[in-house]
Backbone as a printed PyTorch tensor [residue, N CA C, xyz], in Angstrom:
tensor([[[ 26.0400,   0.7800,   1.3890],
         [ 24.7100,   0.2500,   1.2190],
         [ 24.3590,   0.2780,  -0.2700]],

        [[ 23.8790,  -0.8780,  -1.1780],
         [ 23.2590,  -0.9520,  -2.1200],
         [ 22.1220,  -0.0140,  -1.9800]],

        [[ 21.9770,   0.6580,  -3.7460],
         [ 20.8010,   1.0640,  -4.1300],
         [ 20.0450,   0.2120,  -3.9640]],

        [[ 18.5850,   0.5230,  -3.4620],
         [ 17.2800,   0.0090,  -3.9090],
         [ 17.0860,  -0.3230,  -5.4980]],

        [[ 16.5350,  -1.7210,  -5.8090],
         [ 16.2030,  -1.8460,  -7.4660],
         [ 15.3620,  -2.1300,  -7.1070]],

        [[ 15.0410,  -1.5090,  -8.5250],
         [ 13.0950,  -1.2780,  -8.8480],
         [ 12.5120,  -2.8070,  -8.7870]],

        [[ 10.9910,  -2.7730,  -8.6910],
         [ 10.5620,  -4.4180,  -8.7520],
         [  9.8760,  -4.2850, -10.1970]],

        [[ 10.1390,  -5.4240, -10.3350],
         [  9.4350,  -6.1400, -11.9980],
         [  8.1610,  -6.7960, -11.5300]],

        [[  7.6030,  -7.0010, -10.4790],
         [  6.4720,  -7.9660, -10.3930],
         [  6.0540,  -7.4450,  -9.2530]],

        [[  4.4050,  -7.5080,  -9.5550],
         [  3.2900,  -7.1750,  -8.7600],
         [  2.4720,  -8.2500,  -8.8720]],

        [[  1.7910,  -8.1410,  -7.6520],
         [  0.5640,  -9.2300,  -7.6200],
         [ -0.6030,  -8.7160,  -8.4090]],

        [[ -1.4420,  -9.5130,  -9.2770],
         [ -2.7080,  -9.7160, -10.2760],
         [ -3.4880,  -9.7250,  -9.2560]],

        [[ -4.7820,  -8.8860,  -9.6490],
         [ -6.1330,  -8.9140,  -8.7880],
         [ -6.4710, -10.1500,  -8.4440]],

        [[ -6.4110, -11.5310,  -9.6060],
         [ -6.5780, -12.7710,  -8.5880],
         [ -6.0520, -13.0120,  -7.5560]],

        [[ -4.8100, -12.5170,  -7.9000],
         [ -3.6320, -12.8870,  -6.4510],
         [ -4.0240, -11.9950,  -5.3770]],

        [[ -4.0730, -11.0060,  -5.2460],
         [ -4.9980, -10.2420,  -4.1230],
         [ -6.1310, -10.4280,  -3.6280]],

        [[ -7.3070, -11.1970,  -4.8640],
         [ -8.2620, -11.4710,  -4.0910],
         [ -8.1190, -13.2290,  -3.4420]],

        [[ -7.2870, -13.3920,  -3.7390],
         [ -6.8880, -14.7860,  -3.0940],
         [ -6.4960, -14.5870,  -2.0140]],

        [[ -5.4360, -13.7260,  -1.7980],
         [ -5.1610, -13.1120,  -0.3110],
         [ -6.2050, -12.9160,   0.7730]],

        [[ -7.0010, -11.5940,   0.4200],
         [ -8.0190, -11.4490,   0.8220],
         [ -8.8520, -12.2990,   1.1650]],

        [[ -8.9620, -13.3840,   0.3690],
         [-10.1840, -14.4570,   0.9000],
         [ -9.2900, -15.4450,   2.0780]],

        [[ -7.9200, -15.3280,   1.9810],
         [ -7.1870, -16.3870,   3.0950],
         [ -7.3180, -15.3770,   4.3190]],

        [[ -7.3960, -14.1010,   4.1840],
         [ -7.1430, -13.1410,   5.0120],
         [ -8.1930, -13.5810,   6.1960]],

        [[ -9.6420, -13.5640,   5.3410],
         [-10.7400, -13.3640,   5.9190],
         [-11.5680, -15.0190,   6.9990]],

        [[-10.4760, -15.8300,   6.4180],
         [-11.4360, -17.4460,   6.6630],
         [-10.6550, -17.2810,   7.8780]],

        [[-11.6020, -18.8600,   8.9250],
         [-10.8940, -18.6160,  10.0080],
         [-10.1990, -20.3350,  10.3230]],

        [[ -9.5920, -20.1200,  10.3700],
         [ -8.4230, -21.4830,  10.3940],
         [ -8.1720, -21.8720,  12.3440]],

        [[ -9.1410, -23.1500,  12.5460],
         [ -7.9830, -23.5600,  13.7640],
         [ -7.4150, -23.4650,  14.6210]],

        [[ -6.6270, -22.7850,  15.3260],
         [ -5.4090, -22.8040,  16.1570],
         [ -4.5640, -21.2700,  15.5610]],

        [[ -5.3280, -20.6400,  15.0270],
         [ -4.5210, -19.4440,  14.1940],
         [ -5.9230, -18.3000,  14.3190]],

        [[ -4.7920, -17.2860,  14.9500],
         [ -5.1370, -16.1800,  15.2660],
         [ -5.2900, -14.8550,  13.9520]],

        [[ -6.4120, -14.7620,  13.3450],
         [ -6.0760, -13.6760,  12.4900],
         [ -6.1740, -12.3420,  12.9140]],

        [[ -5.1700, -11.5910,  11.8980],
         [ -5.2610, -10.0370,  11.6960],
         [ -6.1050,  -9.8220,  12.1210]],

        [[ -5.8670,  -8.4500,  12.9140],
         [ -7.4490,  -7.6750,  12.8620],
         [ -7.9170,  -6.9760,  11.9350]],

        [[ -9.0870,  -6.5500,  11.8960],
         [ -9.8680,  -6.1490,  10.4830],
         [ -9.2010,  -5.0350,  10.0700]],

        [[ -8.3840,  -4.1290,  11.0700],
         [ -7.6740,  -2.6190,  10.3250],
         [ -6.7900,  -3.6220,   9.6690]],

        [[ -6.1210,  -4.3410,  10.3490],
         [ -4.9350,  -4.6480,   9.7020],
         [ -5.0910,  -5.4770,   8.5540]],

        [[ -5.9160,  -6.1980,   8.5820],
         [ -6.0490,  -6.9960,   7.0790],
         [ -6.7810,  -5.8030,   5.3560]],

        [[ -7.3590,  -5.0970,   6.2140],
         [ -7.5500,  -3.5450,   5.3060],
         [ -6.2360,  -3.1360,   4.7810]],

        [[ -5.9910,  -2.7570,   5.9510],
         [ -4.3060,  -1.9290,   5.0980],
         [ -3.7030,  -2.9390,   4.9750]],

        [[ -3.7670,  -3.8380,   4.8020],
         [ -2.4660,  -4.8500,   4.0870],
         [ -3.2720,  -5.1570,   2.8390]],

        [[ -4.4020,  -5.2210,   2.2770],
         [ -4.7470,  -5.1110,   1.1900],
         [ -4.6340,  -3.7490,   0.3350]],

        [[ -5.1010,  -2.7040,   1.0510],
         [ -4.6820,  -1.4360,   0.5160],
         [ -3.2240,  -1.4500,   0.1850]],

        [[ -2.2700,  -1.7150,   0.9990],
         [ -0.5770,  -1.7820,   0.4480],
         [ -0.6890,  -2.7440,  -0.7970]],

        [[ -0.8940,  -3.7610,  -0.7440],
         [ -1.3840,  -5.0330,  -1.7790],
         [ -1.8200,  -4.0880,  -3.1450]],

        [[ -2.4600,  -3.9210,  -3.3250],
         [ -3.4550,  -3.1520,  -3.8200],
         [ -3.3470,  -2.0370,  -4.8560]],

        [[ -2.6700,  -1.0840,  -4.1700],
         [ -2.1440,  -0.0760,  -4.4220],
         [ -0.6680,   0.0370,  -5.1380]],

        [[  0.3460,  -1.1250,  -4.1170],
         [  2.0580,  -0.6420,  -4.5080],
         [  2.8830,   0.0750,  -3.6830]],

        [[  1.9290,   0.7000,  -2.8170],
         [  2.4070,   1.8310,  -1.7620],
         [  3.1690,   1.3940,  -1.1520]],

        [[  4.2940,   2.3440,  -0.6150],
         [  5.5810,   1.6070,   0.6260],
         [  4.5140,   1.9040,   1.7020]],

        [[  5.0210,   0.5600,   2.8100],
         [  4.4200,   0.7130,   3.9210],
         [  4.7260,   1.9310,   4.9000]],

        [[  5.6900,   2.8100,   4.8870],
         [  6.0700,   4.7250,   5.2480],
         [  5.1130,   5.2890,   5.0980]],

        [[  4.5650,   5.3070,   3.6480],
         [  3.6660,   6.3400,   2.8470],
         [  2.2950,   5.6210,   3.1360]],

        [[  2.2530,   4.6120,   3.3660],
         [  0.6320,   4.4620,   3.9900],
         [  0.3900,   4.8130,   6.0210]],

        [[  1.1620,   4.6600,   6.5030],
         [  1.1700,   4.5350,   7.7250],
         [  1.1810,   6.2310,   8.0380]],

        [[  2.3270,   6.7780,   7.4040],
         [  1.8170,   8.3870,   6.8830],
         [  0.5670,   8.9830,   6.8240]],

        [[  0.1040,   8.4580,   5.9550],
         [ -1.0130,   9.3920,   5.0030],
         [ -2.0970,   9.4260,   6.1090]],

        [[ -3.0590,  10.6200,   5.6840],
         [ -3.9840,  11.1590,   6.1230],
         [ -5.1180,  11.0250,   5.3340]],

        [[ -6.0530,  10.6570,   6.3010],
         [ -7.6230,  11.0940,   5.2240],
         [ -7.4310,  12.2690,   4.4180]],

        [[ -7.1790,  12.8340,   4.7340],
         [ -7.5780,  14.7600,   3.9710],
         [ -6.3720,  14.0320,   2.5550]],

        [[ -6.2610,  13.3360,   2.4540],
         [ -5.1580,  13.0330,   1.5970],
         [ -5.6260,  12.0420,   0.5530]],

        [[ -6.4150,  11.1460,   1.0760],
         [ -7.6760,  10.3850,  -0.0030],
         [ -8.6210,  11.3420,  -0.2550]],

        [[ -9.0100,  11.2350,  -1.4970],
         [ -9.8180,  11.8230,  -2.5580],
         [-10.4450,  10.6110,  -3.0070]],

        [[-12.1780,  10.2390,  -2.3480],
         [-12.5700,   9.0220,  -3.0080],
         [-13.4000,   9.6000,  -4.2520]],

        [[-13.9730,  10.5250,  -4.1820],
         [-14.5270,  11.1360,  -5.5130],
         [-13.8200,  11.3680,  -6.6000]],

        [[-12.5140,  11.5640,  -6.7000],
         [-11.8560,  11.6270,  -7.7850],
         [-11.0410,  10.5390,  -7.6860]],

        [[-10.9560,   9.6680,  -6.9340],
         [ -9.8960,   8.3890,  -7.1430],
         [ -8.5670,   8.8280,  -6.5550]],

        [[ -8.7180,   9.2840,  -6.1710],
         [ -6.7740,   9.6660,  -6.4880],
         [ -5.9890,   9.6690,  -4.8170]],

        [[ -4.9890,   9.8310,  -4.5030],
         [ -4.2790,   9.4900,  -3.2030],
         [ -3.0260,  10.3750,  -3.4850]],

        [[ -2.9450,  11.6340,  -2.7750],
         [ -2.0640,  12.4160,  -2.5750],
         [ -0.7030,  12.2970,  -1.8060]],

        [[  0.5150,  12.0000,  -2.1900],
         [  1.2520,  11.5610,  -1.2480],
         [  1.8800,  13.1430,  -1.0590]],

        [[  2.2370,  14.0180,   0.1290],
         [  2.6990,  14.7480,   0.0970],
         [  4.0450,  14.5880,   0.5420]],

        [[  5.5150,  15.5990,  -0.3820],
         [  6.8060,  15.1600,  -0.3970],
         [  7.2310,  14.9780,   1.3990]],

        [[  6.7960,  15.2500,   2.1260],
         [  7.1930,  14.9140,   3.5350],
         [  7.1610,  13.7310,   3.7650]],

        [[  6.1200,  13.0260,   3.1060],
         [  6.0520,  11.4130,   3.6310],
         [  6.9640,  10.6600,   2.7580]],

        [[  7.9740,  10.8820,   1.5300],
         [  7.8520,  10.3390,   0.6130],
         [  9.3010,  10.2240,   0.6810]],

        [[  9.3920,   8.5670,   0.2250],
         [ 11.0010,   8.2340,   0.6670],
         [ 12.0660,   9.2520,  -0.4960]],

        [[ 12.9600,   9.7960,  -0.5970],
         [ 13.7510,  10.2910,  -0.9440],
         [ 15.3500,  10.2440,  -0.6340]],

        [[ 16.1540,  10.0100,  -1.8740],
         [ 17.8150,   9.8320,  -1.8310],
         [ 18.3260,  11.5170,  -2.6880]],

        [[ 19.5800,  11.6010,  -2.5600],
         [ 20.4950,  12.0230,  -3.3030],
         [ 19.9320,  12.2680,  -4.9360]],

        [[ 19.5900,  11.0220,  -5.2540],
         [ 19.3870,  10.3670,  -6.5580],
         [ 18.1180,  11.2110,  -7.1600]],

        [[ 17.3080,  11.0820,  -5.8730],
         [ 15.8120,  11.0570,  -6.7640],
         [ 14.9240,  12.1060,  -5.5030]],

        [[ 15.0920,  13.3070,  -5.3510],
         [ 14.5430,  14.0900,  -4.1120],
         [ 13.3500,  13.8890,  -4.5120]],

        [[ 12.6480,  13.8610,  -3.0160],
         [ 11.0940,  13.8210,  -3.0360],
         [ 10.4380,  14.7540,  -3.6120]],

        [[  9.3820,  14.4250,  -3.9600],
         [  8.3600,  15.7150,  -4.6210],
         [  6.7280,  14.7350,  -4.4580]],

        [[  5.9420,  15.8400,  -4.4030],
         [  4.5740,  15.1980,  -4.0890],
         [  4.0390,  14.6580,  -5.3670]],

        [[  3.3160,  13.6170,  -4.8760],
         [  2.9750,  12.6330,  -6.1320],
         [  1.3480,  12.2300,  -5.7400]],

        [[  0.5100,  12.2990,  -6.4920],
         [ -0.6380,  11.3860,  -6.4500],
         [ -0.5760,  10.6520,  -7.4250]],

        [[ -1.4830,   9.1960,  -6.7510],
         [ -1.5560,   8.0940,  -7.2970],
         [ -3.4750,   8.1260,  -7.7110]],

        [[ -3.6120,   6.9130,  -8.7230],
         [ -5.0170,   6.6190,  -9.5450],
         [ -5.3440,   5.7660,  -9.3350]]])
């Protein structure tokens, strides 16, 4: 199995809020997301987060007063290469 390589490109807040606004309209013959799910697919969006480490995480684990998002090393993908260790994100 190939290593995982890193990504060079993320989506720009326009590009997310473009998402978001396709997320939200209602089109036709097309069934949208439900509202959790169009949440956390912006939060993944958003954030960068692997979809593991969000489906993981716990409230007690968001910190909205200080910003920050605790990933603890249990949830957190880990190889040979690079062992997990707990990380918060900003």
């Amino acid at each position: 199995m190939l290593a995982e390589q890193p990504r060079e490109r993320w989506l720009k807040d326009d590009e997310i809020s473009d998402v978001a606004e396709r997320l939200w309209k209602k089109h036709p013959g097309c069934y949208p997301f439900k509202r959790e799910n169009q949440v956390a697919l912006l939060l993944l969006l958003s954030t960068g987060c692997r979809i593991g480490e969000g489906i993981l995480s716990r409230w007690k684990d968001v910190h909205l007063d200080e910003q920050t998002w605790h990933f603890p090393k249990a949830i957190r993908k880990s190889n040979k290469s690079y062992p997990a260790k707990d990380h918060d994100t900003f």
